[in-house]
């Protein structure tokens, strides 16, 4: 706008800018001459009445603009005005040619004179509709501005407050007029004031509104942080000229707090969900503690540590105490030794003391324990104690959460000391700390901390229980497996046992090598379906049963038949086994089914023949010298525990130097490799059986996929050697009395040839007794056989089926002491059935050079 000085007094004339008040109220003017006709017509009159000046000039305004029914009254008013009377009033008007357009004008008529002294009139006209709109707009503006429940400000172009409503004044003090001329710096701290000023400037310059501008501050005299949502928009005049910025402020503190609570709740739920997925994935106590801290830091706190009772880590049993108001808990009523097993920190500026570390060495009010010297922070892996009066010890004693404020000079703001309670027993302590500047712990945080600690505590207690049971099962299983590499006559044996994983080390796979009479050997391999302690116990029961049945010297098929009966009765409750056998169809209802597969083989080193019986197990593999490995065609039969089907036997002659392999399915089967592929790979790995047997075992395990962790692996390998011909003496004797003497002569000659003269007298005596019994109680031809290996074995065969029975002879009896003599002088003796009769045998240890093996007088007299 232009400014023109008029005088030295400083008064300035200026033109009104567009958007003057006159533009809003639409003021028009025209004049009436002495003749009562229009002689002047302004441009605003043109706009108001819609009649051009050339059409209005010279017309009677009453006839032109007033409705017909009001014209008579209008003429009287004009006459009075021309007589010099002023008049103000509302005048209806219509626009010529437009019958529908009517209005009401507020008219102010002032008498005037022409230069000739004639009377005339000047008319000032305002459109009443425009006035009413202005009144309505002002009332609406006042209602919005003055009665709004929200803070309302109007900033001028200089960004000072031009007007404030009462709501704003109520929050920031004073009356609404007291805030005129202030800036945002008078209400907000510098960072927030600068943000607000920048937003105001941007709105004023661009005209783009700003919505939901979040501003944080505190009202005068209050320390409560309030959150406001600010909406800014530019205000214009009627012609569009910017005249300021309007600001509407809404207090959204409650909304912000609710949103923060909702966010915290979502975060807590997410943390709990993550905790459920990540904590307890392993059965290792220390790993579980680390998993807890991985979840808590930095999502829940800035620093955290976990302490577990030392007794828990070393395998001590938990005490039966329960925690409560008057009972101590845990392993030492809060003052026992603990080990720091995990620590995590999200704070970058190290070094930083562990949460709760005493600032004064030895202070009783410290929370965190001290190291071995009683000073300094506790390192991971170190063992420590909490002072009896410390908050940590109190939390351990009571099982309740404690909140410990950070020490002066520490970066820690506060620490939640949370006991880890599982099954009413405290197993350790977890500390969650937040540094200064972080949000303080609230009640929701305390509840979340308790939940996280409880979940970890249950996992840790489960890991402790699992470890205890696992160790017991391992002791059981390892005690049932043969120690080292077993020895057998005519066999070179090597074996391997691999657990599926370290977490499932206990399984149902087993193998055994059992010495049988006549230097024969029983080779056994089996697999109880399932894992864990149940499978290990079932395996132990079946292995014990196999050893017992083997001592009865039964045929392999008979052994498996008896094992099948035993397996079906393993899970039966007391008194139900007999009923289950009487009602086999109802057996599964009465007992838990124990299924197992097994191969039982008996090898005779004299004939190098092996008799196999199979109960649902994988077939043995035989590798003959210079040949490819092949699967022996042994009928698989049904698994043990199914029952109802007999087992078949297959006798196979094993060449000297051949390799026999028994194995479980874990060696050849996995999810990634079908059984056929695994068997083919196993046979391919046995291409060089002449290598040392231990090397062959290692080669098999390194060649095949034994790390799948799906099942246990048992491998039993035997290289066939057989007894040399010169280690066997075999004779047939006719059924006549002189055969007794002949038997003594043959035994003496054979022992002399073997350089076993110290055994001659004992062997002659015992052979004489066995042959005499065969003549007296047996049938058919008599066969005498001597076997020399690690011990000397003597066998006497006949066709009789009556088994010898040892009895105590009376003092008056002349006989009946033969078997007593055999039992007294031999290391072992017994009898077994054969396909065509029976065999009675005894065994003597080879002389070790320390003197004669003749019986003492006391031994002989003990028979009488």
PDB file of C-alpha atoms in Angstrom, residues 345-571:
ATOM      1  CA  UNK A 345      24.153 -55.395  28.272  1.00  0.00           C
ATOM      2  CA  UNK A 346      22.851 -53.051  25.592  1.00  0.00           C
ATOM      3  CA  UNK A 347      24.930 -50.119  26.909  1.00  0.00           C
ATOM      4  CA  UNK A 348      27.785 -49.195  24.620  1.00  0.00           C
ATOM      5  CA  UNK A 349      29.831 -46.946  26.885  1.00  0.00           C
ATOM      6  CA  UNK A 350      31.717 -49.527  28.899  1.00  0.00           C
ATOM      7  CA  UNK A 351      33.052 -50.252  31.433  1.00  0.00           C
ATOM      8  CA  UNK A 352      29.797 -50.382  33.346  1.00  0.00           C
ATOM      9  CA  UNK A 353      29.270 -52.050  36.694  1.00  0.00           C
ATOM     10  CA  UNK A 354      26.939 -54.995  36.761  1.00  0.00           C
ATOM     11  CA  UNK A 355      23.427 -54.174  38.002  1.00  0.00           C
ATOM     12  CA  UNK A 356      23.353 -53.714  41.727  1.00  0.00           C
ATOM     13  CA  UNK A 357      27.088 -54.117  42.239  1.00  0.00           C
ATOM     14  CA  UNK A 358      28.052 -52.685  45.646  1.00  0.00           C
ATOM     15  CA  UNK A 359      29.542 -49.246  45.482  1.00  0.00           C
ATOM     16  CA  UNK A 360      31.146 -49.756  48.883  1.00  0.00           C
ATOM     17  CA  UNK A 361      32.878 -53.130  49.344  1.00  0.00           C
ATOM     18  CA  UNK A 362      31.181 -55.270  51.919  1.00  0.00           C
ATOM     19  CA  UNK A 363      28.079 -53.089  52.254  1.00  0.00           C
ATOM     20  CA  UNK A 364      25.119 -55.119  53.496  1.00  0.00           C
ATOM     21  CA  UNK A 365      22.576 -53.142  51.553  1.00  0.00           C
ATOM     22  CA  UNK A 366      24.105 -54.061  48.219  1.00  0.00           C
ATOM     23  CA  UNK A 367      22.079 -56.214  45.907  1.00  0.00           C
ATOM     24  CA  UNK A 368      24.422 -57.949  43.591  1.00  0.00           C
ATOM     25  CA  UNK A 369      26.896 -60.403  45.048  1.00  0.00           C
ATOM     26  CA  UNK A 370      30.600 -59.836  45.201  1.00  0.00           C
ATOM     27  CA  UNK A 371      33.427 -61.871  43.840  1.00  0.00           C
ATOM     28  CA  UNK A 372      35.700 -64.211  45.774  1.00  0.00           C
ATOM     29  CA  UNK A 373      37.555 -61.300  47.350  1.00  0.00           C
ATOM     30  CA  UNK A 374      34.352 -59.583  48.425  1.00  0.00           C
ATOM     31  CA  UNK A 375      34.833 -56.575  46.117  1.00  0.00           C
ATOM     32  CA  UNK A 376      34.082 -55.699  42.517  1.00  0.00           C
ATOM     33  CA  UNK A 377      31.411 -56.919  40.119  1.00  0.00           C
ATOM     34  CA  UNK A 378      30.536 -60.572  39.666  1.00  0.00           C
ATOM     35  CA  UNK A 379      31.898 -62.086  36.486  1.00  0.00           C
ATOM     36  CA  UNK A 380      30.106 -64.740  34.466  1.00  0.00           C
ATOM     37  CA  UNK A 381      31.071 -68.161  35.764  1.00  0.00           C
ATOM     38  CA  UNK A 382      32.136 -66.995  39.215  1.00  0.00           C
ATOM     39  CA  UNK A 383      30.580 -68.295  42.435  1.00  0.00           C
ATOM     40  CA  UNK A 384      29.369 -65.744  45.000  1.00  0.00           C
ATOM     41  CA  UNK A 385      26.990 -65.120  47.891  1.00  0.00           C
ATOM     42  CA  UNK A 386      24.582 -62.289  48.607  1.00  0.00           C
ATOM     43  CA  UNK A 387      24.852 -60.560  51.985  1.00  0.00           C
ATOM     44  CA  UNK A 388      22.034 -61.729  54.228  1.00  0.00           C
ATOM     45  CA  UNK A 389      20.409 -58.281  54.523  1.00  0.00           C
ATOM     46  CA  UNK A 390      20.714 -57.408  50.848  1.00  0.00           C
ATOM     47  CA  UNK A 391      17.594 -57.017  48.660  1.00  0.00           C
ATOM     48  CA  UNK A 392      18.717 -59.946  46.512  1.00  0.00           C
ATOM     49  CA  UNK A 393      18.956 -62.274  49.505  1.00  0.00           C
ATOM     50  CA  UNK A 394      15.567 -61.027  50.680  1.00  0.00           C
ATOM     51  CA  UNK A 395      14.038 -61.744  47.280  1.00  0.00           C
ATOM     52  CA  UNK A 396      15.477 -65.259  47.363  1.00  0.00           C
ATOM     53  CA  UNK A 397      14.118 -65.876  50.864  1.00  0.00           C
ATOM     54  CA  UNK A 398      10.608 -64.559  50.217  1.00  0.00           C
ATOM     55  CA  UNK A 399      10.201 -65.370  46.546  1.00  0.00           C
ATOM     56  CA  UNK A 400       8.999 -61.799  45.877  1.00  0.00           C
ATOM     57  CA  UNK A 401      10.141 -59.102  43.478  1.00  0.00           C
ATOM     58  CA  UNK A 402      12.231 -56.229  44.803  1.00  0.00           C
ATOM     59  CA  UNK A 403      12.828 -52.864  43.126  1.00  0.00           C
ATOM     60  CA  UNK A 404      16.292 -51.442  43.847  1.00  0.00           C
ATOM     61  CA  UNK A 405      17.102 -47.808  42.846  1.00  0.00           C
ATOM     62  CA  UNK A 406      20.419 -47.160  41.169  1.00  0.00           C
ATOM     63  CA  UNK A 407      23.315 -45.914  43.246  1.00  0.00           C
ATOM     64  CA  UNK A 408      24.584 -42.350  42.997  1.00  0.00           C
ATOM     65  CA  UNK A 409      27.017 -41.988  40.138  1.00  0.00           C
ATOM     66  CA  UNK A 410      25.822 -45.171  38.446  1.00  0.00           C
ATOM     67  CA  UNK A 411      24.290 -45.312  35.002  1.00  0.00           C
ATOM     68  CA  UNK A 412      21.637 -47.669  36.353  1.00  0.00           C
ATOM     69  CA  UNK A 413      18.313 -45.977  37.084  1.00  0.00           C
ATOM     70  CA  UNK A 414      16.630 -48.930  38.809  1.00  0.00           C
ATOM     71  CA  UNK A 415      16.796 -52.725  38.977  1.00  0.00           C
ATOM     72  CA  UNK A 416      14.072 -55.342  39.278  1.00  0.00           C
ATOM     73  CA  UNK A 417      15.332 -58.244  41.394  1.00  0.00           C
ATOM     74  CA  UNK A 418      13.168 -61.208  40.443  1.00  0.00           C
ATOM     75  CA  UNK A 419      13.468 -64.674  42.040  1.00  0.00           C
ATOM     76  CA  UNK A 420      13.153 -67.563  39.613  1.00  0.00           C
ATOM     77  CA  UNK A 421      10.416 -69.757  41.073  1.00  0.00           C
ATOM     78  CA  UNK A 422       9.535 -73.172  39.642  1.00  0.00           C
ATOM     79  CA  UNK A 423       7.144 -75.549  41.374  1.00  0.00           C
ATOM     80  CA  UNK A 424       7.227 -73.469  44.577  1.00  0.00           C
ATOM     81  CA  UNK A 425      11.020 -73.622  44.737  1.00  0.00           C
ATOM     82  CA  UNK A 426      13.430 -70.787  43.996  1.00  0.00           C
ATOM     83  CA  UNK A 427      16.165 -71.978  41.665  1.00  0.00           C
ATOM     84  CA  UNK A 428      17.938 -68.681  41.076  1.00  0.00           C
ATOM     85  CA  UNK A 429      17.708 -64.937  40.594  1.00  0.00           C
ATOM     86  CA  UNK A 430      17.416 -62.665  37.572  1.00  0.00           C
ATOM     87  CA  UNK A 431      18.087 -58.915  37.656  1.00  0.00           C
ATOM     88  CA  UNK A 432      16.646 -56.540  35.037  1.00  0.00           C
ATOM     89  CA  UNK A 433      18.137 -53.017  34.999  1.00  0.00           C
ATOM     90  CA  UNK A 434      17.337 -49.849  33.081  1.00  0.00           C
ATOM     91  CA  UNK A 435      19.802 -47.029  32.715  1.00  0.00           C
ATOM     92  CA  UNK A 436      19.119 -43.381  33.411  1.00  0.00           C
ATOM     93  CA  UNK A 437      17.137 -41.812  30.589  1.00  0.00           C
ATOM     94  CA  UNK A 438      15.087 -44.945  29.991  1.00  0.00           C
ATOM     95  CA  UNK A 439      11.460 -45.211  31.016  1.00  0.00           C
ATOM     96  CA  UNK A 440      11.107 -46.296  34.658  1.00  0.00           C
ATOM     97  CA  UNK A 441       9.761 -49.724  35.499  1.00  0.00           C
ATOM     98  CA  UNK A 442       5.990 -49.815  36.038  1.00  0.00           C
ATOM     99  CA  UNK A 443       3.587 -52.343  37.421  1.00  0.00           C
ATOM    100  CA  UNK A 444       3.140 -53.930  34.029  1.00  0.00           C
ATOM    101  CA  UNK A 445       6.902 -54.252  33.786  1.00  0.00           C
ATOM    102  CA  UNK A 446       7.049 -55.955  37.160  1.00  0.00           C
ATOM    103  CA  UNK A 447       4.394 -58.441  36.082  1.00  0.00           C
ATOM    104  CA  UNK A 448       6.237 -59.089  32.821  1.00  0.00           C
ATOM    105  CA  UNK A 449       9.528 -59.574  34.661  1.00  0.00           C
ATOM    106  CA  UNK A 450       7.908 -62.137  36.954  1.00  0.00           C
ATOM    107  CA  UNK A 451       6.418 -63.959  33.962  1.00  0.00           C
ATOM    108  CA  UNK A 452       9.731 -64.047  32.066  1.00  0.00           C
ATOM    109  CA  UNK A 453      11.586 -65.283  35.133  1.00  0.00           C
ATOM    110  CA  UNK A 454       8.921 -67.902  35.830  1.00  0.00           C
ATOM    111  CA  UNK A 455       9.058 -69.265  32.304  1.00  0.00           C
ATOM    112  CA  UNK A 456      12.813 -69.515  32.412  1.00  0.00           C
ATOM    113  CA  UNK A 457      12.665 -71.072  35.880  1.00  0.00           C
ATOM    114  CA  UNK A 458      10.310 -73.810  34.721  1.00  0.00           C
ATOM    115  CA  UNK A 459      12.569 -74.536  31.745  1.00  0.00           C
ATOM    116  CA  UNK A 460      15.626 -74.599  33.993  1.00  0.00           C
ATOM    117  CA  UNK A 461      13.908 -76.891  36.475  1.00  0.00           C
ATOM    118  CA  UNK A 462      12.795 -79.146  33.641  1.00  0.00           C
ATOM    119  CA  UNK A 463      16.361 -79.190  32.351  1.00  0.00           C
ATOM    120  CA  UNK A 464      17.570 -80.101  35.842  1.00  0.00           C
ATOM    121  CA  UNK A 465      15.052 -82.925  36.113  1.00  0.00           C
ATOM    122  CA  UNK A 466      15.846 -84.092  32.603  1.00  0.00           C
ATOM    123  CA  UNK A 467      19.569 -84.068  33.312  1.00  0.00           C
ATOM    124  CA  UNK A 468      19.044 -86.087  36.472  1.00  0.00           C
ATOM    125  CA  UNK A 469      16.888 -88.660  34.713  1.00  0.00           C
ATOM    126  CA  UNK A 470      19.169 -88.594  31.708  1.00  0.00           C
ATOM    127  CA  UNK A 471      22.212 -89.369  33.826  1.00  0.00           C
ATOM    128  CA  UNK A 472      20.367 -92.213  35.508  1.00  0.00           C
ATOM    129  CA  UNK A 473      19.302 -93.622  32.179  1.00  0.00           C
ATOM    130  CA  UNK A 474      22.850 -93.325  30.880  1.00  0.00           C
ATOM    131  CA  UNK A 475      24.180 -95.171  33.881  1.00  0.00           C
ATOM    132  CA  UNK A 476      21.599 -97.870  33.294  1.00  0.00           C
ATOM    133  CA  UNK A 477      22.231 -98.109  29.583  1.00  0.00           C
ATOM    134  CA  UNK A 478      26.004 -98.057  29.763  1.00  0.00           C
ATOM    135  CA  UNK A 479      25.967-100.661  32.495  1.00  0.00           C
ATOM    136  CA  UNK A 480      23.999-102.937  30.178  1.00  0.00           C
ATOM    137  CA  UNK A 481      26.255-102.572  27.144  1.00  0.00           C
ATOM    138  CA  UNK A 482      29.319-104.837  26.957  1.00  0.00           C
ATOM    139  CA  UNK A 483      32.397-103.094  28.350  1.00  0.00           C
ATOM    140  CA  UNK A 484      35.002-102.484  25.673  1.00  0.00           C
ATOM    141  CA  UNK A 485      35.452-105.016  22.858  1.00  0.00           C
ATOM    142  CA  UNK A 486      34.247-108.483  23.926  1.00  0.00           C
ATOM    143  CA  UNK A 487      36.336-111.605  23.302  1.00  0.00           C
ATOM    144  CA  UNK A 488      35.041-114.845  21.825  1.00  0.00           C
ATOM    145  CA  UNK A 489      36.555-118.101  20.632  1.00  0.00           C
ATOM    146  CA  UNK A 490      37.137-118.108  16.900  1.00  0.00           C
ATOM    147  CA  UNK A 491      35.968-114.516  16.465  1.00  0.00           C
ATOM    148  CA  UNK A 492      37.621-111.113  16.240  1.00  0.00           C
ATOM    149  CA  UNK A 493      34.957-108.660  17.476  1.00  0.00           C
ATOM    150  CA  UNK A 494      34.566-104.865  17.278  1.00  0.00           C
ATOM    151  CA  UNK A 495      31.512-102.804  18.193  1.00  0.00           C
ATOM    152  CA  UNK A 496      30.243 -99.238  18.165  1.00  0.00           C
ATOM    153  CA  UNK A 497      27.349 -97.424  19.828  1.00  0.00           C
ATOM    154  CA  UNK A 498      26.393 -93.880  18.818  1.00  0.00           C
ATOM    155  CA  UNK A 499      23.536 -91.917  20.415  1.00  0.00           C
ATOM    156  CA  UNK A 500      21.180 -90.059  18.104  1.00  0.00           C
ATOM    157  CA  UNK A 501      22.130 -86.688  19.652  1.00  0.00           C
ATOM    158  CA  UNK A 502      23.544 -85.518  22.937  1.00  0.00           C
ATOM    159  CA  UNK A 503      20.004 -84.591  23.951  1.00  0.00           C
ATOM    160  CA  UNK A 504      18.586 -88.039  23.101  1.00  0.00           C
ATOM    161  CA  UNK A 505      21.569 -90.143  24.080  1.00  0.00           C
ATOM    162  CA  UNK A 506      19.399 -92.651  25.872  1.00  0.00           C
ATOM    163  CA  UNK A 507      17.796 -95.131  23.518  1.00  0.00           C
ATOM    164  CA  UNK A 508      16.720 -98.726  23.104  1.00  0.00           C
ATOM    165  CA  UNK A 509      19.506-100.068  20.865  1.00  0.00           C
ATOM    166  CA  UNK A 510      21.663-102.800  22.357  1.00  0.00           C
ATOM    167  CA  UNK A 511      24.116-105.500  21.384  1.00  0.00           C
ATOM    168  CA  UNK A 512      25.705-108.318  23.307  1.00  0.00           C
ATOM    169  CA  UNK A 513      28.300-111.070  22.965  1.00  0.00           C
ATOM    170  CA  UNK A 514      27.568-114.103  25.149  1.00  0.00           C
ATOM    171  CA  UNK A 515      29.908-117.065  25.661  1.00  0.00           C
ATOM    172  CA  UNK A 516      28.143-120.408  25.338  1.00  0.00           C
ATOM    173  CA  UNK A 517      29.358-123.890  26.222  1.00  0.00           C
ATOM    174  CA  UNK A 518      31.669-125.545  23.721  1.00  0.00           C
ATOM    175  CA  UNK A 519      33.429-122.283  22.918  1.00  0.00           C
ATOM    176  CA  UNK A 520      30.343-121.207  21.002  1.00  0.00           C
ATOM    177  CA  UNK A 521      29.293-117.554  20.992  1.00  0.00           C
ATOM    178  CA  UNK A 522      25.895-115.893  20.851  1.00  0.00           C
ATOM    179  CA  UNK A 523      25.823-112.615  18.934  1.00  0.00           C
ATOM    180  CA  UNK A 524      22.822-110.433  19.741  1.00  0.00           C
ATOM    181  CA  UNK A 525      21.645-107.085  18.431  1.00  0.00           C
ATOM    182  CA  UNK A 526      18.289-105.447  19.110  1.00  0.00           C
ATOM    183  CA  UNK A 527      16.326-102.226  18.988  1.00  0.00           C
ATOM    184  CA  UNK A 528      13.468-101.307  21.318  1.00  0.00           C
ATOM    185  CA  UNK A 529      11.088 -98.912  19.607  1.00  0.00           C
ATOM    186  CA  UNK A 530      11.123 -95.506  21.254  1.00  0.00           C
ATOM    187  CA  UNK A 531      13.637 -93.434  23.158  1.00  0.00           C
ATOM    188  CA  UNK A 532      14.389 -92.223  26.614  1.00  0.00           C
ATOM    189  CA  UNK A 533      14.301 -93.954  29.943  1.00  0.00           C
ATOM    190  CA  UNK A 534      11.362 -96.185  28.989  1.00  0.00           C
ATOM    191  CA  UNK A 535      13.230 -97.613  26.016  1.00  0.00           C
ATOM    192  CA  UNK A 536      16.416 -98.010  28.058  1.00  0.00           C
ATOM    193  CA  UNK A 537      14.583 -99.894  30.801  1.00  0.00           C
ATOM    194  CA  UNK A 538      12.859-102.153  28.285  1.00  0.00           C
ATOM    195  CA  UNK A 539      16.201-102.738  26.587  1.00  0.00           C
ATOM    196  CA  UNK A 540      17.774-103.680  29.916  1.00  0.00           C
ATOM    197  CA  UNK A 541      15.003-106.129  30.702  1.00  0.00           C
ATOM    198  CA  UNK A 542      15.233-107.767  27.292  1.00  0.00           C
ATOM    199  CA  UNK A 543      19.028-107.956  27.412  1.00  0.00           C
ATOM    200  CA  UNK A 544      18.904-109.590  30.830  1.00  0.00           C
ATOM    201  CA  UNK A 545      16.316-112.034  29.534  1.00  0.00           C
ATOM    202  CA  UNK A 546      18.508-112.843  26.510  1.00  0.00           C
ATOM    203  CA  UNK A 547      21.484-113.584  28.757  1.00  0.00           C
ATOM    204  CA  UNK A 548      19.356-115.793  31.004  1.00  0.00           C
ATOM    205  CA  UNK A 549      17.899-117.714  28.076  1.00  0.00           C
ATOM    206  CA  UNK A 550      21.329-118.048  26.508  1.00  0.00           C
ATOM    207  CA  UNK A 551      22.629-119.794  29.636  1.00  0.00           C
ATOM    208  CA  UNK A 552      19.917-122.413  29.115  1.00  0.00           C
ATOM    209  CA  UNK A 553      21.628-123.138  25.791  1.00  0.00           C
ATOM    210  CA  UNK A 554      18.365-122.965  23.840  1.00  0.00           C
ATOM    211  CA  UNK A 555      18.150-122.832  20.086  1.00  0.00           C
ATOM    212  CA  UNK A 556      17.981-119.282  18.603  1.00  0.00           C
ATOM    213  CA  UNK A 557      14.327-119.658  17.567  1.00  0.00           C
ATOM    214  CA  UNK A 558      13.401-120.800  21.066  1.00  0.00           C
ATOM    215  CA  UNK A 559      15.234-117.840  22.580  1.00  0.00           C
ATOM    216  CA  UNK A 560      13.236-115.397  20.444  1.00  0.00           C
ATOM    217  CA  UNK A 561       9.948-117.145  21.264  1.00  0.00           C
ATOM    218  CA  UNK A 562      10.607-116.737  24.969  1.00  0.00           C
ATOM    219  CA  UNK A 563      11.664-113.121  24.421  1.00  0.00           C
ATOM    220  CA  UNK A 564       8.410-112.470  22.605  1.00  0.00           C
ATOM    221  CA  UNK A 565       6.437-113.682  25.611  1.00  0.00           C
ATOM    222  CA  UNK A 566       8.567-111.546  27.929  1.00  0.00           C
ATOM    223  CA  UNK A 567       8.141-108.435  25.742  1.00  0.00           C
ATOM    224  CA  UNK A 568       4.352-108.845  25.744  1.00  0.00           C
ATOM    225  CA  UNK A 569       4.321-108.965  29.528  1.00  0.00           C
ATOM    226  CA  UNK A 570       6.750-106.095  30.231  1.00  0.00           C
ATOM    227  CA  UNK A 571       4.093-103.397  30.411  1.00  0.00           C
TER     228      UNK A 571
END
